[in-house]
PDB file of C-alpha atoms in Angstrom:
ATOM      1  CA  UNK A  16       2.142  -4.328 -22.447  1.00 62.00           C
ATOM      2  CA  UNK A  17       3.453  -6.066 -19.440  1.00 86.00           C
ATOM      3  CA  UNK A  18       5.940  -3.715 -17.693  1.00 92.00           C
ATOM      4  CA  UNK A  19       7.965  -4.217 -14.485  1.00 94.00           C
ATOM      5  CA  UNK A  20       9.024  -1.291 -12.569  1.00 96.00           C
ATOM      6  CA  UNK A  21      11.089  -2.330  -9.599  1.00 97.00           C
ATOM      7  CA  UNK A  22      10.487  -0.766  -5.902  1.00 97.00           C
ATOM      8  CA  UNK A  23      14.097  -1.185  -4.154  1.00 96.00           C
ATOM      9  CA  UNK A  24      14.291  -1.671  -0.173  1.00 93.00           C
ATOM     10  CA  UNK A  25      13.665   1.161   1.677  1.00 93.00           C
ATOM     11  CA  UNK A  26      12.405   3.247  -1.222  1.00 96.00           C
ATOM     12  CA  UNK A  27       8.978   4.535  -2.908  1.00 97.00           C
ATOM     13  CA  UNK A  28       8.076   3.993  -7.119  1.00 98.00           C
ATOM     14  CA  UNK A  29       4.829   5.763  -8.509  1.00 98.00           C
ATOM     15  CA  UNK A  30       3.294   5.109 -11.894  1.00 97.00           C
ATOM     16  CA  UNK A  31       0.031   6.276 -13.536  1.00 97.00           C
ATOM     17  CA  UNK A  32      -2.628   3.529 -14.421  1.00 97.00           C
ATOM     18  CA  UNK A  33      -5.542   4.191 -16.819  1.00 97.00           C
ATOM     19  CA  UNK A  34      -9.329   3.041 -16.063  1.00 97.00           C
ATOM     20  CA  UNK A  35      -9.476  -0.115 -16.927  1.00 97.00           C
ATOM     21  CA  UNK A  36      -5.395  -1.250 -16.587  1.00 97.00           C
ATOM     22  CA  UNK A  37      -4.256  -4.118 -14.195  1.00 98.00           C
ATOM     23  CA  UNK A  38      -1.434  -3.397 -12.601  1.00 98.00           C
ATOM     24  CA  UNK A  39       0.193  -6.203  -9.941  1.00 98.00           C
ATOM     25  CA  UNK A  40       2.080  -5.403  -6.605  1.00 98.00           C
ATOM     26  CA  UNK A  41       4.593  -8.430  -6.157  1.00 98.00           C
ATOM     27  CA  UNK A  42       6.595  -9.488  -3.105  1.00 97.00           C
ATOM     28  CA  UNK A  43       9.671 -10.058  -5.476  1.00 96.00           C
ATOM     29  CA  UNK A  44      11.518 -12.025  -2.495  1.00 94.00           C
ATOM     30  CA  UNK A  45       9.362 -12.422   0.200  1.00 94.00           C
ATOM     31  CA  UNK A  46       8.574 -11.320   3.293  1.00 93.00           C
ATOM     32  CA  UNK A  47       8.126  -7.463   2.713  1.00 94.00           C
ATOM     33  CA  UNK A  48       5.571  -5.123   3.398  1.00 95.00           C
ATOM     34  CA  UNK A  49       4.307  -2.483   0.824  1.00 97.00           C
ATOM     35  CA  UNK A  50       2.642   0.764   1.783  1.00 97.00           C
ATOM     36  CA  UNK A  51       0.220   1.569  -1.368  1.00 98.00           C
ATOM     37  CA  UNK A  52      -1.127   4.738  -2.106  1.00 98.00           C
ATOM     38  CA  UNK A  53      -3.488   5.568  -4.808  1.00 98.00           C
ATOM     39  CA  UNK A  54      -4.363   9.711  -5.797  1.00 98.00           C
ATOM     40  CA  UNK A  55      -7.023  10.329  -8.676  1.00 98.00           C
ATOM     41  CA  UNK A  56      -5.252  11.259 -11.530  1.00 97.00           C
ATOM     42  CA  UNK A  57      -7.468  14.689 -12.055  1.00 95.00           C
ATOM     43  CA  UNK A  58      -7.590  15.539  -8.223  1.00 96.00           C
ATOM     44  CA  UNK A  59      -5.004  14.530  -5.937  1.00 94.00           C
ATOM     45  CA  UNK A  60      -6.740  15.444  -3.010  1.00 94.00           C
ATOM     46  CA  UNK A  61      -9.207  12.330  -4.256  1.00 97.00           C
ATOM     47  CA  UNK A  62      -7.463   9.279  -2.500  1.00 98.00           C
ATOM     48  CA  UNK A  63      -7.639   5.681  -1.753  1.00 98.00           C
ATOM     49  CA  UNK A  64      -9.135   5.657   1.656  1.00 98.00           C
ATOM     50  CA  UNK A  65      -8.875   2.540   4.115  1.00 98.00           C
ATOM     51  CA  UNK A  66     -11.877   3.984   6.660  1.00 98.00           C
ATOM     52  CA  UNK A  67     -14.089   4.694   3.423  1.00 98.00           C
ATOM     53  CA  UNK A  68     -13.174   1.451   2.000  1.00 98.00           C
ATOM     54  CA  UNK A  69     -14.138  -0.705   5.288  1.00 98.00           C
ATOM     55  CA  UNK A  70     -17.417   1.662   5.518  1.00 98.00           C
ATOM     56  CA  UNK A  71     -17.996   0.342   1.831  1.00 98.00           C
ATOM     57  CA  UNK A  72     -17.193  -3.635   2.323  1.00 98.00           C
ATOM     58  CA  UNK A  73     -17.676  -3.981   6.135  1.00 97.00           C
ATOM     59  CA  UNK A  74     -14.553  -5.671   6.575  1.00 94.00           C
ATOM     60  CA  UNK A  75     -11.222  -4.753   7.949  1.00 94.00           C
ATOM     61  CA  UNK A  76      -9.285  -6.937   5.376  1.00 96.00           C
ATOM     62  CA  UNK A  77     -10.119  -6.568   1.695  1.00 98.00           C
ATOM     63  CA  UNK A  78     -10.190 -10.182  -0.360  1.00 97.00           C
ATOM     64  CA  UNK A  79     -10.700 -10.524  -4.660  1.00 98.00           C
ATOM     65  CA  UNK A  80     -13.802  -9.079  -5.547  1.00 98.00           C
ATOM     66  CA  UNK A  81     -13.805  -6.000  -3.073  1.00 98.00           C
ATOM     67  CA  UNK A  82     -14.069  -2.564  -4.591  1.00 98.00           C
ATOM     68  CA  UNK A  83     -12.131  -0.230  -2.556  1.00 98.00           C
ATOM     69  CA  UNK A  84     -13.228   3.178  -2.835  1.00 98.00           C
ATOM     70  CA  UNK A  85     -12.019   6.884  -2.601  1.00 98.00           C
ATOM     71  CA  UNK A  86     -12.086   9.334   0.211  1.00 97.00           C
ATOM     72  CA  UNK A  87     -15.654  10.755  -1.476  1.00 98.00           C
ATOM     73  CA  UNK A  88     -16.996   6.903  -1.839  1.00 98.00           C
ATOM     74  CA  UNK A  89     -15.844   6.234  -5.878  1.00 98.00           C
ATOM     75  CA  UNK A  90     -14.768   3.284  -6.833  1.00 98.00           C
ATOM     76  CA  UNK A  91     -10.678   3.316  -7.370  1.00 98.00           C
ATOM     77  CA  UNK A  92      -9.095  -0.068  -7.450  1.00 98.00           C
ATOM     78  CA  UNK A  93     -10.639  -3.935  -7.454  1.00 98.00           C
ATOM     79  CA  UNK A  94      -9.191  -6.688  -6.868  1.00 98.00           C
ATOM     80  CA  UNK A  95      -8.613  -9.426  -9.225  1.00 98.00           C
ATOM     81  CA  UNK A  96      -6.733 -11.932  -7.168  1.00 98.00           C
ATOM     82  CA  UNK A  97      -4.275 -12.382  -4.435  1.00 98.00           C
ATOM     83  CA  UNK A  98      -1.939 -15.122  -4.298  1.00 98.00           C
ATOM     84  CA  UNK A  99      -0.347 -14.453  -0.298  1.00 97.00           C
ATOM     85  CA  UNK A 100      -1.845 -15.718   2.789  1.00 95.00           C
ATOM     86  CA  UNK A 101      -4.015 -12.624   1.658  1.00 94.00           C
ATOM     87  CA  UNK A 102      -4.104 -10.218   4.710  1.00 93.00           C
ATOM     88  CA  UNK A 103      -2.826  -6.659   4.318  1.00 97.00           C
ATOM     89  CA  UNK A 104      -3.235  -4.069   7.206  1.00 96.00           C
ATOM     90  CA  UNK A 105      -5.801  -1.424   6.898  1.00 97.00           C
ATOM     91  CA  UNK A 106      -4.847  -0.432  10.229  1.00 95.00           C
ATOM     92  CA  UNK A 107      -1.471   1.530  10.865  1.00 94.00           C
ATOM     93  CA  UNK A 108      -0.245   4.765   9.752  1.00 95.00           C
ATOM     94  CA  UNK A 109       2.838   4.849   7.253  1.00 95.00           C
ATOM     95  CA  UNK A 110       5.862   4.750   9.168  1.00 92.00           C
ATOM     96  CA  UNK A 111       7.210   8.607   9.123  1.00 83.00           C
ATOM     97  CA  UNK A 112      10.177  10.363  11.137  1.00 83.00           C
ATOM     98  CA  UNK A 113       7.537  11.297  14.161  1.00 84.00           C
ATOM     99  CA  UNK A 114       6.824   7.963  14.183  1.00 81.00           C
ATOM    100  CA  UNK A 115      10.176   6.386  14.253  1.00 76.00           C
ATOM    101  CA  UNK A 116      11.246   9.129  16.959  1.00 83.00           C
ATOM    102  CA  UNK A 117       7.868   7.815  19.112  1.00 84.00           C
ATOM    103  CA  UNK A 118       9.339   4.416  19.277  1.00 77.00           C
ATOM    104  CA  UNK A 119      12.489   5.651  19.892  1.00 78.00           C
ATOM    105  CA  UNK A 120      14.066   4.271  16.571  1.00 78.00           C
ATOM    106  CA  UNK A 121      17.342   6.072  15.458  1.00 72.00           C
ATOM    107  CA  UNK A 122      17.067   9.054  12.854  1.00 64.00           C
ATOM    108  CA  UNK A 123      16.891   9.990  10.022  1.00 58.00           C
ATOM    109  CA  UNK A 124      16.504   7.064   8.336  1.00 72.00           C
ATOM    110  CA  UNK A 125      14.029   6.345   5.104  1.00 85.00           C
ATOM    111  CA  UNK A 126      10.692   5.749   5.687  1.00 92.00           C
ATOM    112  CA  UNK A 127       7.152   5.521   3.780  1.00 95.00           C
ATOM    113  CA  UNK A 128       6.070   9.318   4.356  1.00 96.00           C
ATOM    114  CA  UNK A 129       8.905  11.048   3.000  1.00 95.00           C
ATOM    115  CA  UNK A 130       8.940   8.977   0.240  1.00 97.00           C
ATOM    116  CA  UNK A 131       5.122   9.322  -1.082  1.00 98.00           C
ATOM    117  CA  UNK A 132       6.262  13.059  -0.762  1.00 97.00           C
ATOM    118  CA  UNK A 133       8.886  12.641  -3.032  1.00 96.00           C
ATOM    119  CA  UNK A 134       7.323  10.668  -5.485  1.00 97.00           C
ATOM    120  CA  UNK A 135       4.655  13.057  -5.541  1.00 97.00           C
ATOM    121  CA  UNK A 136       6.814  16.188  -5.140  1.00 97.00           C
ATOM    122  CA  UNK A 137       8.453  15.176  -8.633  1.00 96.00           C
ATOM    123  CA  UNK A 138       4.919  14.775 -10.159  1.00 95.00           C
ATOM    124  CA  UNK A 139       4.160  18.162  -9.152  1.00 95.00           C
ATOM    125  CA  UNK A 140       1.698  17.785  -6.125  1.00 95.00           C
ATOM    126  CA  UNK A 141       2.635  18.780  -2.535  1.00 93.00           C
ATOM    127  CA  UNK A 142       0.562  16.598   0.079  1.00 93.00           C
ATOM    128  CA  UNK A 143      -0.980  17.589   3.261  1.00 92.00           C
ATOM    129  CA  UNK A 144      -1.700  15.147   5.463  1.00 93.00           C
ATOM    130  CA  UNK A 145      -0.914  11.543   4.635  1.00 96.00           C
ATOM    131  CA  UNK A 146      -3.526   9.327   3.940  1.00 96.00           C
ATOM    132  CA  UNK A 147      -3.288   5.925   6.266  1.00 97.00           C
ATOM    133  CA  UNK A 148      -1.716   3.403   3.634  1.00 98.00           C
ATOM    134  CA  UNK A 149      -2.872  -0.287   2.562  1.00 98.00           C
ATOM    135  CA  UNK A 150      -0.436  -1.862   4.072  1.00 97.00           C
ATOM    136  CA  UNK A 151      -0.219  -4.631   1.655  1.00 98.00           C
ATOM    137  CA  UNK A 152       1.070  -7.977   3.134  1.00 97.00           C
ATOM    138  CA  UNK A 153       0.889  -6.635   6.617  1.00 93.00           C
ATOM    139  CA  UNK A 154       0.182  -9.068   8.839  1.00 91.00           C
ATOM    140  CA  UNK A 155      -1.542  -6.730  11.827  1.00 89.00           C
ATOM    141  CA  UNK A 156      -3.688  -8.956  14.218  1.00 87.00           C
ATOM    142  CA  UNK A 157      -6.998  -8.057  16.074  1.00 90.00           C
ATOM    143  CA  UNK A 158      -6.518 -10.002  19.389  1.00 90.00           C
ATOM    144  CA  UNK A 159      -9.651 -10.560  21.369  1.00 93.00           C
ATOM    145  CA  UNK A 160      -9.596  -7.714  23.915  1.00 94.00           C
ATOM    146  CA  UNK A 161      -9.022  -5.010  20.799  1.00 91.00           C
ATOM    147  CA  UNK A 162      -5.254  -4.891  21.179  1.00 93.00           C
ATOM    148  CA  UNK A 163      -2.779  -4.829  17.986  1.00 90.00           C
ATOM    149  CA  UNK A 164       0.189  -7.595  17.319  1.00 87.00           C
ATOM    150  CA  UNK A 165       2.179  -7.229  14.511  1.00 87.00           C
ATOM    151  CA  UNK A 166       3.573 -10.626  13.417  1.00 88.00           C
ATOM    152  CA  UNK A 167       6.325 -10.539  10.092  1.00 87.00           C
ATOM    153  CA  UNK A 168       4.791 -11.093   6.662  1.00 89.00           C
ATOM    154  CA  UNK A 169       4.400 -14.169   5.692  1.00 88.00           C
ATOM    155  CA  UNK A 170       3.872 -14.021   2.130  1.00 93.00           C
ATOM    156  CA  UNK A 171       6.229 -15.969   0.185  1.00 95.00           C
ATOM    157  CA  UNK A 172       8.484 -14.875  -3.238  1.00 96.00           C
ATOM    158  CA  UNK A 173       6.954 -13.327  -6.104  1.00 97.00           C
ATOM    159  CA  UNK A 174       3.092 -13.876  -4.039  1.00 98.00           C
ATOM    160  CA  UNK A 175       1.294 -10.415  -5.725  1.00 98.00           C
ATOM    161  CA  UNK A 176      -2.217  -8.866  -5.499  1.00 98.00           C
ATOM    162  CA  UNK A 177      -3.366  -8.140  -8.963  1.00 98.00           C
ATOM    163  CA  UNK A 178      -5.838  -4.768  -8.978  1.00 98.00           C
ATOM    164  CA  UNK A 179      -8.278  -3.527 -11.956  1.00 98.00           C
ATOM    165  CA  UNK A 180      -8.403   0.534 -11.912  1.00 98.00           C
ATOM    166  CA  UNK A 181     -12.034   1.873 -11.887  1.00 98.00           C
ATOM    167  CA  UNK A 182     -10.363   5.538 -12.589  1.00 98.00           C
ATOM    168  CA  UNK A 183      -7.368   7.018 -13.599  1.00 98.00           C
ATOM    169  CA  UNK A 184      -4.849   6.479 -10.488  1.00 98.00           C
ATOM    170  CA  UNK A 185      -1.146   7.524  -9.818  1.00 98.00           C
ATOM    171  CA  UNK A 186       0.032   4.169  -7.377  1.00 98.00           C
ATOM    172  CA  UNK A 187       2.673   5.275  -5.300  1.00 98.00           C
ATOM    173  CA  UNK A 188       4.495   2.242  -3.636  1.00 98.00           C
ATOM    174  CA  UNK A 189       6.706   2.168  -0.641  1.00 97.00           C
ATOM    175  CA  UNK A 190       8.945  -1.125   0.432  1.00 96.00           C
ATOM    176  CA  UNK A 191       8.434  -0.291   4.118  1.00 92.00           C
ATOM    177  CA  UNK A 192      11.908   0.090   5.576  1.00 88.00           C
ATOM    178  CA  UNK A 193      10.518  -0.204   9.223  1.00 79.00           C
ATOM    179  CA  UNK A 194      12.104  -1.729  12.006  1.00 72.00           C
ATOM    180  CA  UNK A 195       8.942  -1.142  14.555  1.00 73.00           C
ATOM    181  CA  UNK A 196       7.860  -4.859  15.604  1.00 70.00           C
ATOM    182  CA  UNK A 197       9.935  -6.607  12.594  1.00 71.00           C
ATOM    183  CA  UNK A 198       7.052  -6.632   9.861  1.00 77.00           C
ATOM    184  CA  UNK A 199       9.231  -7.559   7.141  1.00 74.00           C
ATOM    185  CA  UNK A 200      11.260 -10.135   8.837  1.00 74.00           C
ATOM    186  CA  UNK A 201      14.819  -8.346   9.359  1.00 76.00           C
ATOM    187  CA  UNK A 202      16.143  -6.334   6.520  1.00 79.00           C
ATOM    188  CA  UNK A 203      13.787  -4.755   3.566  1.00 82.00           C
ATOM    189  CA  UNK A 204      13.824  -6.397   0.633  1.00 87.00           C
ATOM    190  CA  UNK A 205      12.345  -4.798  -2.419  1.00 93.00           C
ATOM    191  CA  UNK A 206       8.983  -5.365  -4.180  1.00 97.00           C
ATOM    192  CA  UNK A 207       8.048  -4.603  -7.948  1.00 98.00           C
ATOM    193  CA  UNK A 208       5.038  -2.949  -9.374  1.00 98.00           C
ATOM    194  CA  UNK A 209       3.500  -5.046 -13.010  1.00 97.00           C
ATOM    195  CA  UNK A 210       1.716  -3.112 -15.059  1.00 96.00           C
ATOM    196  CA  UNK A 211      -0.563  -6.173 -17.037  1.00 94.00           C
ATOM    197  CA  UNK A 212      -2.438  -4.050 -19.468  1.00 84.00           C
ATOM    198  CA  UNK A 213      -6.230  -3.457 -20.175  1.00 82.00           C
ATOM    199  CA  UNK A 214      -8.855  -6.262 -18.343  1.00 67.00           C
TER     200      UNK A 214
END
């Protein structure tokens, strides 16, 4: 059933998975960071959650074999494998126009909040507030004394993290068009979403 749905730079791409689909996020060219959403199918308000899913692992950066789990503690997404370096922010907030105006970056401009509210606007649900993403191939470091560095992402072309849904999802992805702290190495360059088929 394979079937390749293409995020272009800058921009956001949702599709529904079914319990029990495997869906890929792949780093077509390298380099880019992906802000991924998940939303239960029956309940938006239901959502991938990054604090409930470190609660439920006790780690701040999810590896193969890690359920990550909703904002009420259900199982959502697992994952199967991850061919990049393998670490994917759990951290920041989705870049948004406050947030670009705080660091003082020129706008408007696109960025990952208004898109997940588009992508979700067409599919009939208005959001409140935004739930912090999973940055995938983020590379946000912990130094020693608690401080944050970002550091461009270093996963290479066509790297992916392959997922197994536990529920019914929509997966909204972003290709983060962010120029705070150069996470995706200069210019954004598109990602893809795979949708695999049942596991």
């Amino acid at each position: 059933m394979n079937r390749l749905i293409p995020v272009p730079p800058g921009e956001a791409r949702g599709v529904t998975v079914e319990t029990g689909d495997i869906v890929r996020i792949v780093n077509t060219e390298g380099h880019q960071v992906v802000d991924t959403w998940a939303f239960c199918s029956a309940d938006p308000l239901e959502a991938l959650s990054m604090e409930h899913s470190r609660s439920a692992t006790y780690r701040i950066l999810f590896k193969p074999g890690d359920t990550l789990v909703s904002t009420r503690f259900r199982p959502m997404l697992t994952i199967l494998a991850d061919t990049s370096p393998g670490i994917h922010d759990t951290l920041h907030a989705a870049c948004s126009a406050e947030s670009n105006r705080f660091f003082g970056v020129e706008s408007p401009r696109p960025n990952c909040e208004d898109n997940l509210r588009s992508v979700m606007a067409e599919r009939g649900v208005c959001l409140g507030p935004i739930p912090c993403p999973w940055n995938l191939f983020e590379h946000a470091i912990v130094k020693p004394d608690g401080s944050l560095m970002d550091e461009p992402a270093s996963a290479a072309a066509d790297d992916y993290i392959e997922l197994h849904a536990e529920t019914d999802v929509v997966l909204v992805c972003s290709a983060c068009p962010s120029s705070v702290g150069d996470i995706s190495l200069g210019t954004p360059r598109g990602a893809a979403i795979e949708l695999i088929g049942r596991g």
